Amino acid sequence: LELEIRHIGIIRSIERTLILIYIDIAWKEHLQKMSLLRDAVGWRSYGQRNPLFEYKNEAYELFQNRTLTIRHLVIYDLLRSSIL
């Protein structure tokens, strides 16, 4: 707790840097997954499913997973760092 109070600027800087790094990585992966999803959803119309509905649902789920993954990675790296 003392270390956090003394080095609050350093901790905030590391946190900001980690968030930006992981958002960048996750966003690139998200765009690739969205491209694959677009191709895969086209096949679902053969199974009598609404492709637009399927695309929206899975895209939202991917987005939620991306957000959760970013949070976990940032928290893990912050706790693993020697500054804390």
Coordinates of N, CA and C in Angstrom, one line a residue:
L1 N 0.8 -1.2 0.0 CA 0.0 0.0 0.0 C 0.9 1.3 0.0
E2 N 2.0 1.2 0.8 CA 2.9 2.4 0.8 C 3.5 2.6 -0.6
L3 N 3.9 1.6 -1.2 CA 4.5 1.7 -2.5 C 3.5 2.3 -3.6
E4 N 2.3 1.9 -3.4 CA 1.3 2.4 -4.4 C 1.1 3.9 -4.2
I5 N 1.1 4.4 -2.9 CA 0.9 5.8 -2.7 C 2.1 6.6 -3.1
R6 N 3.3 6.1 -2.9 CA 4.5 6.8 -3.3 C 4.7 6.9 -4.8
H7 N 4.4 5.8 -5.5 CA 4.6 5.7 -7.0 C 3.3 5.7 -7.8
I8 N 2.4 6.5 -7.4 CA 1.1 6.4 -8.1 C 1.2 6.8 -9.5
G9 N 2.1 7.8 -9.8 CA 2.3 8.2 -11.2 C 2.9 7.1 -12.1
I10 N 3.8 6.3 -11.5 CA 4.4 5.2 -12.3 C 3.4 4.1 -12.5
I11 N 2.6 3.8 -11.5 CA 1.6 2.8 -11.6 C 0.6 3.1 -12.7
R12 N 0.1 4.4 -12.6 CA -0.9 4.8 -13.6 C -0.3 4.8 -15.0
S13 N 1.0 5.1 -15.2 CA 1.6 5.1 -16.5 C 1.7 3.7 -17.0
I14 N 2.1 2.8 -16.1 CA 2.2 1.4 -16.6 C 0.8 0.8 -16.9
E15 N -0.1 1.2 -16.1 CA -1.5 0.7 -16.4 C -2.0 1.2 -17.7
R16 N -1.8 2.5 -18.0 CA -2.2 3.1 -19.3 C -1.5 2.4 -20.4
T17 N -0.2 2.2 -20.3 CA 0.6 1.5 -21.4 C 0.1 0.1 -21.6
L18 N -0.1 -0.6 -20.6 CA -0.6 -2.0 -20.7 C -2.0 -2.0 -21.4
I19 N -2.9 -1.1 -21.0 CA -4.2 -1.1 -21.6 C -4.1 -0.8 -23.1
L20 N -3.3 0.1 -23.4 CA -3.2 0.5 -24.9 C -2.6 -0.7 -25.7
I21 N -1.6 -1.4 -25.1 CA -1.0 -2.5 -25.8 C -2.0 -3.6 -26.0
Y22 N -2.7 -4.0 -24.9 CA -3.6 -5.1 -25.0 C -4.9 -4.7 -25.9
I23 N -5.3 -3.5 -25.9 CA -6.4 -3.1 -26.7 C -6.0 -3.2 -28.2
D24 N -4.8 -2.8 -28.5 CA -4.3 -2.9 -29.9 C -4.2 -4.3 -30.3
I25 N -3.6 -5.2 -29.5 CA -3.5 -6.6 -29.9 C -4.9 -7.2 -30.0
A26 N -5.8 -7.0 -29.0 CA -7.1 -7.6 -29.0 C -7.9 -7.1 -30.2
W27 N -7.8 -5.8 -30.6 CA -8.5 -5.2 -31.7 C -8.2 -5.9 -33.0
K28 N -6.9 -6.1 -33.2 CA -6.4 -6.8 -34.4 C -7.0 -8.2 -34.5
E29 N -6.9 -8.9 -33.4 CA -7.5 -10.3 -33.3 C -9.0 -10.2 -33.6
H30 N -9.7 -9.2 -33.0 CA -11.1 -9.1 -33.2 C -11.5 -8.9 -34.6
L31 N -10.8 -8.1 -35.3 CA -11.0 -7.8 -36.7 C -10.9 -9.1 -37.6
Q32 N -9.8 -9.9 -37.2 CA -9.6 -11.1 -37.9 C -10.8 -12.1 -37.7
K33 N -11.2 -12.2 -36.4 CA -12.3 -13.1 -36.1 C -13.6 -12.6 -36.7
M34 N -13.8 -11.3 -36.8 CA -15.1 -10.8 -37.5 C -15.1 -11.2 -39.0
S35 N -13.9 -11.1 -39.6 CA -13.8 -11.5 -41.0 C -14.2 -13.0 -41.1
L36 N -13.6 -13.8 -40.3 CA -13.9 -15.3 -40.3 C -15.4 -15.5 -40.0
L37 N -15.9 -14.8 -39.1 CA -17.4 -14.9 -38.7 C -18.3 -14.6 -39.9
R38 N -17.9 -13.5 -40.6 CA -18.7 -13.1 -41.8 C -18.8 -14.2 -42.8
D39 N -17.6 -14.9 -43.0 CA -17.6 -16.0 -43.9 C -18.4 -17.2 -43.4
A40 N -18.3 -17.5 -42.1 CA -19.0 -18.7 -41.6 C -20.5 -18.5 -41.5
V41 N -20.9 -17.3 -41.2 CA -22.4 -17.0 -41.1 C -23.1 -17.2 -42.4
G42 N -22.5 -17.0 -43.5 CA -23.1 -17.2 -44.8 C -23.6 -18.6 -45.0
W43 N -22.9 -19.6 -44.4 CA -23.2 -21.0 -44.5 C -24.4 -21.4 -43.7
R44 N -24.7 -20.6 -42.7 CA -25.8 -20.9 -41.8 C -27.2 -20.7 -42.4
S45 N -27.2 -19.9 -43.5 CA -28.5 -19.7 -44.2 C -29.0 -21.0 -44.8
Y46 N -28.1 -21.9 -45.1 CA -28.5 -23.2 -45.6 C -29.2 -24.0 -44.5
G47 N -28.9 -23.8 -43.3 CA -29.5 -24.5 -42.2 C -30.8 -23.8 -41.7
Q48 N -31.3 -22.9 -42.5 CA -32.6 -22.2 -42.2 C -32.4 -21.3 -41.0
R49 N -31.3 -20.7 -40.8 CA -31.1 -19.7 -39.8 C -30.9 -18.3 -40.4
N50 N -31.3 -17.3 -39.7 CA -31.2 -15.9 -40.2 C -29.7 -15.5 -40.0
P51 N -29.0 -15.3 -41.1 CA -27.6 -15.0 -41.1 C -27.4 -13.6 -40.3
L52 N -28.2 -12.7 -40.5 CA -28.0 -11.4 -39.9 C -28.1 -11.5 -38.3
F53 N -29.1 -12.2 -37.9 CA -29.3 -12.5 -36.5 C -28.2 -13.2 -35.9
E54 N -27.7 -14.3 -36.6 CA -26.6 -15.0 -36.1 C -25.3 -14.2 -36.0
Y55 N -25.1 -13.3 -37.0 CA -23.9 -12.5 -37.1 C -23.9 -11.5 -35.9
K56 N -25.1 -10.9 -35.7 CA -25.2 -9.9 -34.6 C -24.9 -10.5 -33.3
N57 N -25.5 -11.7 -33.0 CA -25.3 -12.3 -31.7 C -23.9 -12.8 -31.5
E58 N -23.3 -13.4 -32.5 CA -21.9 -13.8 -32.3 C -20.9 -12.7 -32.3
A59 N -21.2 -11.6 -33.0 CA -20.3 -10.5 -33.0 C -20.3 -9.8 -31.6
Y60 N -21.5 -9.7 -31.0 CA -21.6 -9.1 -29.7 C -20.9 -10.0 -28.7
E61 N -21.0 -11.3 -28.8 CA -20.4 -12.2 -27.9 C -18.8 -12.1 -28.0
L62 N -18.3 -12.0 -29.2 CA -16.9 -11.8 -29.5 C -16.4 -10.5 -28.8
F63 N -17.2 -9.5 -28.9 CA -16.9 -8.2 -28.4 C -16.8 -8.2 -26.8
Q64 N -17.8 -8.9 -26.2 CA -17.8 -9.1 -24.8 C -16.6 -9.9 -24.3
N65 N -16.3 -10.9 -25.0 CA -15.1 -11.7 -24.7 C -13.8 -11.0 -24.8
R66 N -13.7 -10.1 -25.8 CA -12.5 -9.3 -26.0 C -12.3 -8.3 -24.9
T67 N -13.4 -7.7 -24.4 CA -13.3 -6.8 -23.3 C -12.9 -7.5 -22.0
L68 N -13.5 -8.6 -21.8 CA -13.1 -9.4 -20.6 C -11.7 -9.9 -20.7
T69 N -11.2 -10.3 -21.8 CA -9.8 -10.7 -22.0 C -8.8 -9.6 -21.7
I70 N -9.1 -8.4 -22.2 CA -8.3 -7.3 -22.0 C -8.2 -7.0 -20.5
R71 N -9.3 -7.0 -19.8 CA -9.3 -6.7 -18.4 C -8.4 -7.7 -17.6
H72 N -8.6 -9.0 -18.0 CA -7.8 -10.1 -17.3 C -6.3 -9.9 -17.6
L73 N -6.0 -9.6 -18.8 CA -4.5 -9.5 -19.1 C -3.9 -8.3 -18.4
V74 N -4.6 -7.2 -18.4 CA -4.0 -6.0 -17.8 C -3.9 -6.2 -16.3
I75 N -4.9 -6.8 -15.6 CA -4.8 -7.1 -14.2 C -3.7 -8.1 -13.9
Y76 N -3.6 -9.1 -14.7 CA -2.5 -10.1 -14.5 C -1.2 -9.5 -14.6
D77 N -0.9 -8.6 -15.6 CA 0.4 -8.0 -15.8 C 0.7 -7.0 -14.7
L78 N -0.3 -6.3 -14.2 CA -0.1 -5.3 -13.1 C 0.3 -6.1 -11.8
L79 N -0.4 -7.2 -11.6 CA -0.1 -7.9 -10.4 C 1.2 -8.6 -10.5
R80 N 1.6 -9.0 -11.7 CA 2.9 -9.7 -11.9 C 4.1 -8.7 -11.9
S81 N 3.8 -7.4 -12.1 CA 4.9 -6.5 -12.2 C 5.6 -6.3 -10.8
S82 N 6.8 -6.0 -10.8 CA 7.6 -5.8 -9.6 C 7.4 -4.5 -8.9
I83 N 6.7 -3.6 -9.6 CA 6.5 -2.2 -9.0 C 5.4 -2.3 -7.9
L84 N 4.4 -3.2 -8.1 CA 3.4 -3.3 -7.1 C 3.9 -4.2 -6.0

